[in-house]
Amino acid sequence: MKAFSRIGEAVYLLVVAGPVLMLALTSLPRAPELWELAFPRGQSLNLLSNSLVLATAVALSDLVCGTLIAVFLWRRSGRLGGGLRLLVLLTAPLPPYIHALAWIFAFDTVNFRALTGLVGAWWVEVMAYLPLSTCLALLALEMVQPDLLEAGKLLAPDQRVLTRILGPLATPFAAAGAGLIFLLCLLEYGVPSIFGAATYPLEIYAEFSSSGDPARVFFMALPLFAAAALVLLATFAGYRGSALNRAWSRPGVDLPFHWPAWLRWAQGAALLLLAAQVIVPVATILTLTKSLAMLGQVLAFSTAETRVSFQVSLLASLLSLSLGAVVAHRLRQPGPMQALWWAVVVLPLALPASLVGAGLIDLWNRPSMLALQRTWAMPVLAATARFAPVATLVILVQLSRTDPRLLEAAAILAPSRIRAWVGVRIPLLLPGLLASAGLVFILTAGELATTLMVVPPGGSTLVLKVYNYLHYGSTETVAALCLLLTLATLLPGAVVVRLVRRRK
Amino acid sequence: MIELRQVSKSYGPVGAARDVTLTVADGQAIVLFGPSGCGKTTVLRLIAGLEAPDCGEVLIDGEVASRPGWLKAPRERKVGFVFQTPALWPHMTVAENIRFGLKDRKSEAFEQVLGVLDLVGLKNRFPDELSGGEARRVALARTLAARPRHLLLDEPLSNLDLDSRESLLRVILQAHHESGGALIYVTHDTDESEAISPKRIRMQNGRLLQ
């Protein structure tokens, strides 16, 4: 079992850290020549500030709105609570640029033209990441042990319990959530490019497209990586503390809280935004698709792309799941290497997608690997390099929520190690394993930036097809493709949610 | 005075408290005991307002404090509750934990409980810097500093050594004597229950067996 873990760890290092390490190794000798690219000036500096401002604005807006909705949903059971939670999950898997298309169509319909540039990108990204920020804020609230709140309620009004106990205890994880959204926005260029907002990741992609020189991309990406890594280090301390805290598996109780009027009004406004981010994309796509016949037509000429998207997403999720499970166990082992492993898992999240793409090309672009480059293995490796860290962190949370005594008892009582794994460990970890696989599947299905760089010649995924049709396809075709992509991501998501619920 | 009138509470199919009727007069102390899961903690939580009854009423000092669908806020009930676990807020120091429920930050009660429970030297520490016994003393201090009229104590001294238990029992009995209210004490320990009160009530399957 130890040898298996070591092999898994080595493969993880190769797939996740390998591309960027290889890029660093081949680029650093050219530092004297290219070093100045790491210090953007003039227009590049403006683009970098645009990216930072946009990502900060989106992360803060989503933190506020997501927290308000989460406080409303927290401890709310019954039909209203269940229905609203479903609403949060419904559009969570949709890639941000589908939201972008929907909002552009919606605002065009009412002749509202203000949705352009950075403002447009901000609005759409706030909407697109609202479900994620709500889920993370909800998780942060549910991690607070109920007896700490009960002890507060016995002594002080609810508003004081909110500001002095619930808020400070939930803040570290909520801040990690805001940090994650900051990263997603900072490193993404799909939505800003749709709104004509020039950002730094787009500049990196443009540089790679024109020069094809991975070393230039490496040095250009350094300031973006530095900003992302700083935010990660500042906010992920909260995640790490929470993920390693075993106590938060205790079930909550139905304790009524009475919030002040201003908070209830703010919650109402945030709930309206939540409803809008569901209604606008769904209504727009359905309206524009016009008929089932159109959907059938699009499905018929996109069969190959749909199959490829499914295969790539499935393989990437299985690979991420296997590697993530091994490394999540490694993260829980104390010792001098633990901090290093945390860096290996967390820092790749700060890598711009274009840099991962360039690194993959640099790592695998060799004559002996030519066969690999002509297959769909490259997009699978690209998705795994980007999303295996996410799978690892989700599995780590599940590991931390599992009572260690149950695993210890299995280790003592099971007649063999395999029986202990199959009979106890895997069933106990199954919700986390399913959630991480589902999440990687959804993220891969919507991944654009890296896939665009490593797709084999003549090939396309569903998301690439949407991206291409955006530029020269008819509105109806784009809408039908979006609907197809939505169904392709929602259906596996629904299956995972159902399986996780059943396990619980 | 604390009164429960035919109070029931279920969690799904499990009846945690069934038709519980109980009166604890001012100045009176009772001990609740019984096997694990018999509903002792649920009874305390119903009195404290941390759970709403499915049926029946809870009265505190003659006023209805809980009935199905309606709860008076826990902080307005003048009850102090010490949980089975210390439940100290990890982001606050010992002093901040104890002062949390006090309107006046310079309250005399704060200094008094620090002295009585021997916490003066610990007041700037955080909960993760305390031993199990120290954490229990802080939890008791936090409850007593708010000067509650009635005390609900859920195995407050479990896992403590004999000396600590005896000294804390003295503090509890003194606080009960000074408040003049009711005291309900849950324990499995015979010595503790004898020190608290001769009135012992057994619970089984959610019912009181007087």
Coordinates of N, CA and C in Angstrom, one line a residue, chain B residues 121-193:
Chain B
G121 N -4.9 34.2 36.8 CA -3.7 34.0 36.0 C -4.0 33.5 34.6
L122 N -5.2 33.1 34.3 CA -5.5 32.5 33.0 C -6.3 33.4 32.1
K123 N -6.6 34.6 32.6 CA -7.6 35.4 31.9 C -7.2 35.9 30.5
N124 N -5.9 35.9 30.2 CA -5.5 36.3 28.8 C -5.2 35.1 27.9
R125 N -5.4 33.9 28.4 CA -5.1 32.8 27.6 C -6.3 32.5 26.7
F126 N -6.0 31.8 25.6 CA -7.1 31.3 24.7 C -7.5 29.9 25.0
P127 N -8.7 29.5 24.7 CA -9.2 28.1 25.1 C -8.2 27.0 24.8
D128 N -7.5 27.1 23.6 CA -6.6 26.0 23.3 C -5.4 25.9 24.1
E129 N -5.2 26.9 25.0 CA -4.1 26.9 25.9 C -4.4 26.5 27.3
L130 N -5.7 25.9 27.4 CA -6.2 25.5 28.8 C -6.2 24.0 28.9
S131 N -6.1 23.5 30.1 CA -6.3 22.1 30.3 C -7.8 21.8 30.4
G132 N -8.2 20.5 30.4 CA -9.6 20.2 30.4 C -10.3 20.8 31.7
G133 N -9.6 20.7 32.8 CA -10.2 21.2 34.1 C -10.3 22.7 34.1
E134 N -9.3 23.4 33.5 CA -9.3 24.8 33.4 C -10.5 25.3 32.5
A135 N -10.6 24.6 31.4 CA -11.7 25.0 30.5 C -13.1 24.8 31.1
R136 N -13.2 23.8 32.0 CA -14.5 23.6 32.7 C -14.7 24.7 33.7
R137 N -13.7 25.2 34.3 CA -13.8 26.3 35.3 C -14.2 27.5 34.5
V138 N -13.6 27.8 33.4 CA -14.0 29.0 32.6 C -15.5 28.9 32.1
A139 N -15.9 27.7 31.7 CA -17.3 27.5 31.3 C -18.2 27.9 32.4
L140 N -17.9 27.4 33.6 CA -18.7 27.7 34.8 C -18.7 29.2 35.1
A141 N -17.5 29.8 35.0 CA -17.3 31.2 35.3 C -18.2 32.0 34.4
R142 N -18.2 31.6 33.1 CA -18.9 32.4 32.1 C -20.4 32.4 32.4
T143 N -20.9 31.2 32.9 CA -22.3 31.1 33.2 C -22.6 31.9 34.5
L144 N -21.7 31.8 35.5 CA -22.0 32.4 36.8 C -21.9 33.9 36.7
A145 N -21.0 34.4 35.9 CA -20.7 35.9 35.8 C -22.0 36.6 35.4
A146 N -22.9 35.9 34.6 CA -24.1 36.6 34.1 C -25.2 36.6 35.2
R147 N -24.8 36.1 36.4 CA -25.7 36.0 37.6 C -27.1 35.5 37.2
P148 N -27.2 34.3 36.7 CA -28.5 33.7 36.3 C -29.3 33.4 37.6
R149 N -30.6 33.5 37.5 CA -31.4 33.1 38.6 C -31.5 31.6 38.8
H150 N -31.6 30.9 37.7 CA -31.7 29.4 37.8 C -30.5 28.8 37.1
L151 N -30.1 27.6 37.6 CA -28.9 27.0 37.0 C -29.3 25.6 36.4
L152 N -28.8 25.4 35.2 CA -29.0 24.1 34.6 C -27.6 23.5 34.3
L153 N -27.2 22.4 34.9 CA -25.9 22.0 34.7 C -25.9 20.5 34.2
D154 N -25.3 20.4 33.0 CA -25.3 19.1 32.3 C -23.9 18.4 32.5
E155 N -23.8 17.5 33.5 CA -22.6 16.8 33.8 C -21.4 17.8 33.7
P156 N -21.4 18.9 34.5 CA -20.4 19.9 34.4 C -19.0 19.5 34.9
L157 N -19.0 18.4 35.7 CA -17.7 18.1 36.3 C -17.1 16.8 35.9
S158 N -17.7 16.2 34.8 CA -17.2 14.9 34.3 C -15.8 15.0 33.9
N159 N -15.0 13.9 34.1 CA -13.6 13.8 33.8 C -12.7 14.8 34.6
L160 N -13.2 15.3 35.7 CA -12.3 16.1 36.6 C -11.8 15.3 37.7
D161 N -10.6 15.7 38.3 CA -10.1 15.0 39.4 C -10.9 15.3 40.7
L162 N -10.7 14.6 41.7 CA -11.5 14.7 42.9 C -11.4 16.1 43.5
D163 N -10.2 16.6 43.7 CA -10.0 17.9 44.3 C -10.8 19.0 43.5
S164 N -10.6 19.0 42.2 CA -11.3 20.0 41.4 C -12.8 19.9 41.5
R165 N -13.3 18.6 41.5 CA -14.7 18.4 41.6 C -15.3 19.0 42.9
E166 N -14.5 18.7 44.0 CA -15.0 19.2 45.3 C -15.1 20.7 45.4
S167 N -14.0 21.3 44.8 CA -14.0 22.8 44.9 C -15.1 23.4 44.0
L168 N -15.3 22.9 42.8 CA -16.3 23.4 41.9 C -17.7 23.2 42.4
L169 N -17.9 22.0 43.1 CA -19.2 21.7 43.7 C -19.5 22.8 44.7
R170 N -18.5 23.2 45.5 CA -18.8 24.2 46.5 C -19.2 25.5 45.9
V171 N -18.5 25.9 44.8 CA -18.8 27.1 44.0 C -20.2 27.1 43.5
I172 N -20.6 25.9 42.9 CA -22.0 25.8 42.4 C -23.0 25.9 43.5
L173 N -22.8 25.2 44.6 CA -23.8 25.3 45.7 C -23.9 26.7 46.2
Q174 N -22.8 27.4 46.3 CA -22.8 28.8 46.8 C -23.6 29.7 45.9
A175 N -23.3 29.5 44.5 CA -24.0 30.3 43.5 C -25.5 30.1 43.6
H176 N -25.9 28.8 43.8 CA -27.3 28.5 43.9 C -27.9 29.1 45.1
H177 N -27.2 29.1 46.2 CA -27.7 29.6 47.5 C -27.9 31.1 47.3
E178 N -26.9 31.8 46.6 CA -27.0 33.3 46.5 C -28.1 33.7 45.5
S179 N -28.3 32.9 44.5 CA -29.3 33.3 43.5 C -30.8 33.1 44.0
G180 N -30.9 32.1 44.8 CA -32.2 31.8 45.4 C -33.2 31.1 44.4
G181 N -32.7 30.7 43.2 CA -33.5 30.1 42.2 C -33.5 28.6 42.2
A182 N -33.8 28.0 41.1 CA -33.9 26.5 41.0 C -32.5 26.0 40.4
L183 N -32.2 24.8 40.8 CA -31.0 24.2 40.2 C -31.4 22.8 39.7
I184 N -31.1 22.5 38.5 CA -31.2 21.1 37.9 C -29.9 20.7 37.5
Y185 N -29.5 19.5 38.0 CA -28.1 19.0 37.8 C -28.2 17.6 37.3
V186 N -27.6 17.4 36.1 CA -27.5 16.1 35.5 C -26.2 15.5 35.8
T187 N -26.2 14.3 36.3 CA -25.0 13.6 36.5 C -25.2 12.0 36.6
H188 N -24.1 11.3 36.4 CA -24.1 9.9 36.6 C -23.4 9.5 37.9
D189 N -22.8 10.5 38.5 CA -21.9 10.3 39.6 C -22.7 10.4 41.0
T190 N -22.6 9.3 41.8 CA -23.4 9.2 43.0 C -22.9 10.2 44.0
D191 N -21.5 10.4 44.1 CA -21.0 11.4 45.1 C -21.5 12.8 44.8
E192 N -21.4 13.1 43.5 CA -21.8 14.5 43.1 C -23.3 14.7 43.4
S193 N -24.1 13.7 43.1 CA -25.6 13.9 43.3 C -25.9 14.0 44.8

